[in-house]
Short mmCIF file of C-alpha atoms in Angstrom, two decimals:
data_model
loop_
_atom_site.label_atom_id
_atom_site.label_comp_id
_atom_site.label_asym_id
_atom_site.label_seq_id
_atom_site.Cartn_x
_atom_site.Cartn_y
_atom_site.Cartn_z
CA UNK K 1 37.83 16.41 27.62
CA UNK K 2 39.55 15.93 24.42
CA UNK K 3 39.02 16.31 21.74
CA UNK K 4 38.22 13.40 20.34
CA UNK K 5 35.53 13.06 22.72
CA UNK K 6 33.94 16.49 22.25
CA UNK K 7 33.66 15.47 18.72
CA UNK K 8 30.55 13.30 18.48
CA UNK K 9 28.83 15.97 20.57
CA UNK K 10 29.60 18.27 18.10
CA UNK K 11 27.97 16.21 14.74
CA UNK K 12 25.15 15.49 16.91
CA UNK K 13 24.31 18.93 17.85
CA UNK K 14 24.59 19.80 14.05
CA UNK K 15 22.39 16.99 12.32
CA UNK K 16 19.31 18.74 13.68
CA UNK K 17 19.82 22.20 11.73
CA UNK K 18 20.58 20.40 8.88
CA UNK K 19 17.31 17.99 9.19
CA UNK K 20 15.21 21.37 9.71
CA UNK K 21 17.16 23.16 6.66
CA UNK K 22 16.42 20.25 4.28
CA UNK K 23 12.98 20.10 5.27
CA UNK K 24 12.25 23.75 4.55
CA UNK K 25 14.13 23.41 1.24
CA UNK K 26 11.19 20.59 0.47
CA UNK K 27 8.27 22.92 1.83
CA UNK K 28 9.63 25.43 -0.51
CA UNK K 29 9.92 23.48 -3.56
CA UNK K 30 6.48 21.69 -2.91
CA UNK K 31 5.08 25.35 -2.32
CA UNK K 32 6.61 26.51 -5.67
CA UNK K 33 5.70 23.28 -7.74
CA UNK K 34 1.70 24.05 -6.52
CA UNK K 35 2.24 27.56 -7.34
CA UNK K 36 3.38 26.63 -10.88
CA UNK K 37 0.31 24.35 -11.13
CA UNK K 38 -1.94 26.25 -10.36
CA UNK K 39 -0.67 29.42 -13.10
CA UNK K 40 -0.90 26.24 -15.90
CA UNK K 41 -4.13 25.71 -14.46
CA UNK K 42 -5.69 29.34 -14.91
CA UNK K 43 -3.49 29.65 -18.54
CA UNK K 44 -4.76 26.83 -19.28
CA UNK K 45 -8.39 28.08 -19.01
CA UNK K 46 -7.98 31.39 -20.14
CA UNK K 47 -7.18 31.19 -23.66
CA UNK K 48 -7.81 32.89 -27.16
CA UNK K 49 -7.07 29.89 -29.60
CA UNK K 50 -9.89 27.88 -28.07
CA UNK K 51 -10.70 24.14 -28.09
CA UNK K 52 -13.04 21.55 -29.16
CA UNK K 53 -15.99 20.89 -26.22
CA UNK K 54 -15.21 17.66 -26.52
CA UNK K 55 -17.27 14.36 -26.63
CA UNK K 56 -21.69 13.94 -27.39
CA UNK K 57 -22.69 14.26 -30.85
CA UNK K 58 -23.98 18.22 -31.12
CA UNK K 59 -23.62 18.30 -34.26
CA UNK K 60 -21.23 21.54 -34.62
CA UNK K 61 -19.47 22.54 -38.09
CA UNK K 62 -16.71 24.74 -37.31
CA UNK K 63 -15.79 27.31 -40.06
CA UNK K 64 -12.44 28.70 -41.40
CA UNK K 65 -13.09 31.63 -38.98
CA UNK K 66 -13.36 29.84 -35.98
CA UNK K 67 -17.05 30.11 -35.42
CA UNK K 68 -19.19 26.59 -35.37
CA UNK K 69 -23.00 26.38 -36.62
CA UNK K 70 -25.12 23.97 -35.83
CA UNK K 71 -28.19 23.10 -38.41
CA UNK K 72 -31.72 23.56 -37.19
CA UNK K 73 -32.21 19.87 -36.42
CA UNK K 74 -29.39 19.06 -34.67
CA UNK K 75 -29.28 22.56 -31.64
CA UNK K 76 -29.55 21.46 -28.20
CA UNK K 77 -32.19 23.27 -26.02
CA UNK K 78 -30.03 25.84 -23.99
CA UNK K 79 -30.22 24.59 -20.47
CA UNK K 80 -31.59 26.84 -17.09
CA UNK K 81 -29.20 29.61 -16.92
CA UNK K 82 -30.24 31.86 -13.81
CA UNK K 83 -28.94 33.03 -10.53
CA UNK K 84 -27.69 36.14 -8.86
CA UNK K 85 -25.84 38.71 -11.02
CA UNK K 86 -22.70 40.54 -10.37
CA UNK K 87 -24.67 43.96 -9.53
CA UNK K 88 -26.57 41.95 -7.28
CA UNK K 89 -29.98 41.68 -9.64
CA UNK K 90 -31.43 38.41 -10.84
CA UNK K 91 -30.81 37.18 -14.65
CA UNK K 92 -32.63 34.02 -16.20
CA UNK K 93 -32.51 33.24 -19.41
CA UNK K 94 -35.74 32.36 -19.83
CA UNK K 95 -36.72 35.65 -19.34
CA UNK K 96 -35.91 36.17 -23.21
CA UNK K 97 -37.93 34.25 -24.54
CA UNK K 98 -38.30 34.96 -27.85
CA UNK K 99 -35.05 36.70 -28.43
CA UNK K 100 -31.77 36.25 -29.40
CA UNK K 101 -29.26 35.66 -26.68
CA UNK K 102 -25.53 35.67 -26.84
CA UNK K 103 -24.25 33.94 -23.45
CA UNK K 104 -20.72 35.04 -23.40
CA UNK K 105 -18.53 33.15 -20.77
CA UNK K 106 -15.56 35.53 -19.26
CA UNK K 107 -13.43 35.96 -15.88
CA UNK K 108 -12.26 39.20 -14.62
CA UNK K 109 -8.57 37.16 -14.58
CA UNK K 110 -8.61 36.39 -17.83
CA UNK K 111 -6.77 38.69 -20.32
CA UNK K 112 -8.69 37.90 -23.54
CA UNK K 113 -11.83 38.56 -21.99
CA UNK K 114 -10.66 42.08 -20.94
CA UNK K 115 -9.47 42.20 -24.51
CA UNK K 116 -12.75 41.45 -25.75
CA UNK K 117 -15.27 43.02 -22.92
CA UNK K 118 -15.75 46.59 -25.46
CA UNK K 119 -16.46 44.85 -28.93
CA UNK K 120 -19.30 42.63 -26.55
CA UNK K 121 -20.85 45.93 -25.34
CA UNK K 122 -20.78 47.98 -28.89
CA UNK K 123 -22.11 45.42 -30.54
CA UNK K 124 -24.82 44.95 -27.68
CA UNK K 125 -25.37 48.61 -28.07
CA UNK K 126 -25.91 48.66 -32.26
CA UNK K 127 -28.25 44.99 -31.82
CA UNK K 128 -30.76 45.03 -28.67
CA UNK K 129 -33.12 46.76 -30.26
CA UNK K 130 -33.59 43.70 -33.46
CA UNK K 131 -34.29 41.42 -30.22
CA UNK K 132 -31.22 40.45 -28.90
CA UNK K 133 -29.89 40.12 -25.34
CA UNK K 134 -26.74 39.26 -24.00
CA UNK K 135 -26.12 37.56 -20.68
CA UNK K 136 -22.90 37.02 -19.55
CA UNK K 137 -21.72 34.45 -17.04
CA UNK K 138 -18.82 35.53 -14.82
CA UNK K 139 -16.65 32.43 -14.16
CA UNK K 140 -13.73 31.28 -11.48
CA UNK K 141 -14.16 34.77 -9.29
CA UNK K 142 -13.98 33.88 -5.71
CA UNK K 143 -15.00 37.21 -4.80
CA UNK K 144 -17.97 39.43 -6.71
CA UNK K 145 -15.89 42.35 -6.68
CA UNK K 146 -13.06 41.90 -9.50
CA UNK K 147 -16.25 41.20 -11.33
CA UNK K 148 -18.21 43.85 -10.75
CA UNK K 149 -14.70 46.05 -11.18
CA UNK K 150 -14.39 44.64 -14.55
CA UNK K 151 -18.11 45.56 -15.99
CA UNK K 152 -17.11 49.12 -14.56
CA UNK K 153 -13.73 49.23 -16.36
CA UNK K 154 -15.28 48.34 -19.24
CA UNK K 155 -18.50 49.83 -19.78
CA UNK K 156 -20.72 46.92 -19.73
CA UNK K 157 -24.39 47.32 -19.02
CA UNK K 158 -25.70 43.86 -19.77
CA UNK K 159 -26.25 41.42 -17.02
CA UNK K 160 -23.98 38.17 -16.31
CA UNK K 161 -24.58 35.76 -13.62
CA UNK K 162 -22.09 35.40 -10.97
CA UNK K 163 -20.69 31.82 -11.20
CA UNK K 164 -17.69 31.47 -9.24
CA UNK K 165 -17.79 27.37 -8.96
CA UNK K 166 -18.74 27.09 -12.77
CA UNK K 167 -21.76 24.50 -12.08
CA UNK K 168 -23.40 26.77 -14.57
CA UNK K 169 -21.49 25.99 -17.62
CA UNK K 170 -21.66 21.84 -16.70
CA UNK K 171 -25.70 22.45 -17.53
CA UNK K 172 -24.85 22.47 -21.17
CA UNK K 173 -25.16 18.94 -23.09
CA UNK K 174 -21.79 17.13 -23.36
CA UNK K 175 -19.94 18.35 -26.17
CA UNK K 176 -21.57 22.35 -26.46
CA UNK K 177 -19.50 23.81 -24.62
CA UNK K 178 -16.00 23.29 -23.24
CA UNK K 179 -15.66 24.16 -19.34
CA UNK K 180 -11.92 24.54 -19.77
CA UNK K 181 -12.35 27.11 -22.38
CA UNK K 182 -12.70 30.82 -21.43
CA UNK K 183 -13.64 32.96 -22.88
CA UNK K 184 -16.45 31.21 -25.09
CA UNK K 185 -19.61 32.48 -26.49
CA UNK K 186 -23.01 30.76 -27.81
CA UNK K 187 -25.64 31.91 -29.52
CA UNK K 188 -28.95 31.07 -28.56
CA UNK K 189 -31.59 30.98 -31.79
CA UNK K 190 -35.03 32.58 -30.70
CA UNK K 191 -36.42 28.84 -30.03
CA UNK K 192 -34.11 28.70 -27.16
CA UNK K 193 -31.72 26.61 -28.90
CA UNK K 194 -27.75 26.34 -28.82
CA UNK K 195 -27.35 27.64 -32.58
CA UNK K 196 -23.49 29.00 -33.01
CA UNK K 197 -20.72 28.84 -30.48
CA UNK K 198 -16.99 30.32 -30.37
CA UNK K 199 -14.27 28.90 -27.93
CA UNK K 200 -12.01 31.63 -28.21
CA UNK K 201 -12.38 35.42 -27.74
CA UNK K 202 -13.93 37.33 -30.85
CA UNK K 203 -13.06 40.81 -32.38
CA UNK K 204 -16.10 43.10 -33.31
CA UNK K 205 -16.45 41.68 -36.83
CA UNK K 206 -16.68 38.26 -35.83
CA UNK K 207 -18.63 38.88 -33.02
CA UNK K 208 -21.36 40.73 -35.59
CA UNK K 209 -20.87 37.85 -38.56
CA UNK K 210 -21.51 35.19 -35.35
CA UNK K 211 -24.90 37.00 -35.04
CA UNK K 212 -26.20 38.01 -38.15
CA UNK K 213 -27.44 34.94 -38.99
CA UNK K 214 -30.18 35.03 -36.38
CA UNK K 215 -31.34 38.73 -36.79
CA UNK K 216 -33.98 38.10 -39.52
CA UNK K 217 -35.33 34.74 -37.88
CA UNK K 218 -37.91 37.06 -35.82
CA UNK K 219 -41.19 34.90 -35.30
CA UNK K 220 -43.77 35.87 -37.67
CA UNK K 221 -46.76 37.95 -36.18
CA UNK K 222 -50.21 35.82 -36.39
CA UNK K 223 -53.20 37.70 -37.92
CA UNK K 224 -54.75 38.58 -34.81
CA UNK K 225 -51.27 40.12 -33.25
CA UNK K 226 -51.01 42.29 -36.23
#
């Protein structure tokens, strides 16, 4: 044969490997380019600048710290926050009644909340006994373990709800409270209402002058409770 002939044969045999080389050169830049989406994704999320909720009228006045208040007349009812904790327990916010709840929002993949996890439990510590409560809700965890690995690294005895779809954080009324945004924190006045909220993670002072407010608003004991 010459080998002219053989020639042909030759390309032939060759296009093949070069089809299956291209194509695995496309499954690895389609694999990287959803890799890469998915770390904007979870930056994204995770942040400690913080954003606006976004859209409905809830009537929030964001300080120079950060921190926005809402007047009296204008807080949202906080909506049914309950389920299964990450120690396996049962939390409801209802339960508090009465009290004054700080709902803190945080992922065990999230870097500001880890930041942030210590100053929560200290001033937890230094405040449940003027009738406050926190309840944290543990967000975007597939798995309960990195959760419950994160209260243990950190020391923190009050209970959070294990969320892991975040269906509880799309309770709140449209413009309290940004789903993106993690970590945030509300605070919860002792009618049940959305009263002060923070879409970025909070050092111990801020955390204390986000509460204060609240401490003295202790409903007044009737004659007959006295």
């Amino acid at each position: 044969m010459s080998a002219d002939s053989r020639a042909p044969l030759l390309s032939n045999r060759a296009t093949p490997r070069r089809s299956r080389r291209a194509a695995a050169r496309v499954r690895r830049h389609a694999a990287l380019t959803a890799s890469a989406a998915a770390c904007v994704l979870l930056v994204s999320a995770c942040t400690s600048g913080g954003v606006s909720g976004g859209g409905g009228q809830t009537g929030f006045i964001t300080g120079p710290d950060g921190i926005s208040t809402a007047k009296e007349s204008e807080r949202a009812d906080v909506p049914d926050l309950s389920g299964e904790t990450v120690t396996g327990g049962r939390a409801d916010v209802a339960d508090y009644k009465g009290k004054v709840v700080v709902v803190n929002v945080w992922g065990s993949w999230c870097p500001p909340c880890r930041a942030e996890a210590k100053n929560f439990e200290k001033v937890y510590q230094d405040v449940k006994d003027q009738g406050v409560q926190f309840l944290g809700i543990n967000t975007r965890d597939p798995l309960v373990g990195p959760a419950r690995a994160f209260e243990k690294d950190h020391g923190v005895t009050y209970p959070s709800i294990f969320d892991p779809t975040g269906k509880l954080m799309l309770r709140f009324k449209k413009g309290t409270l940004n789903p993106q945004s993690v970590p945030s924190t509300l605070v919860v006045d002792r009618e049940g209402r959305v009263a002060a909220r923070s879409l970025q993670a909070l050092s111990e002072e801020k955390l204390r002058a986000m509460i204060a407010p609240y401490l003295d608003d202790a409903p007044k004991k009737t004659n007959a409770e006295k």
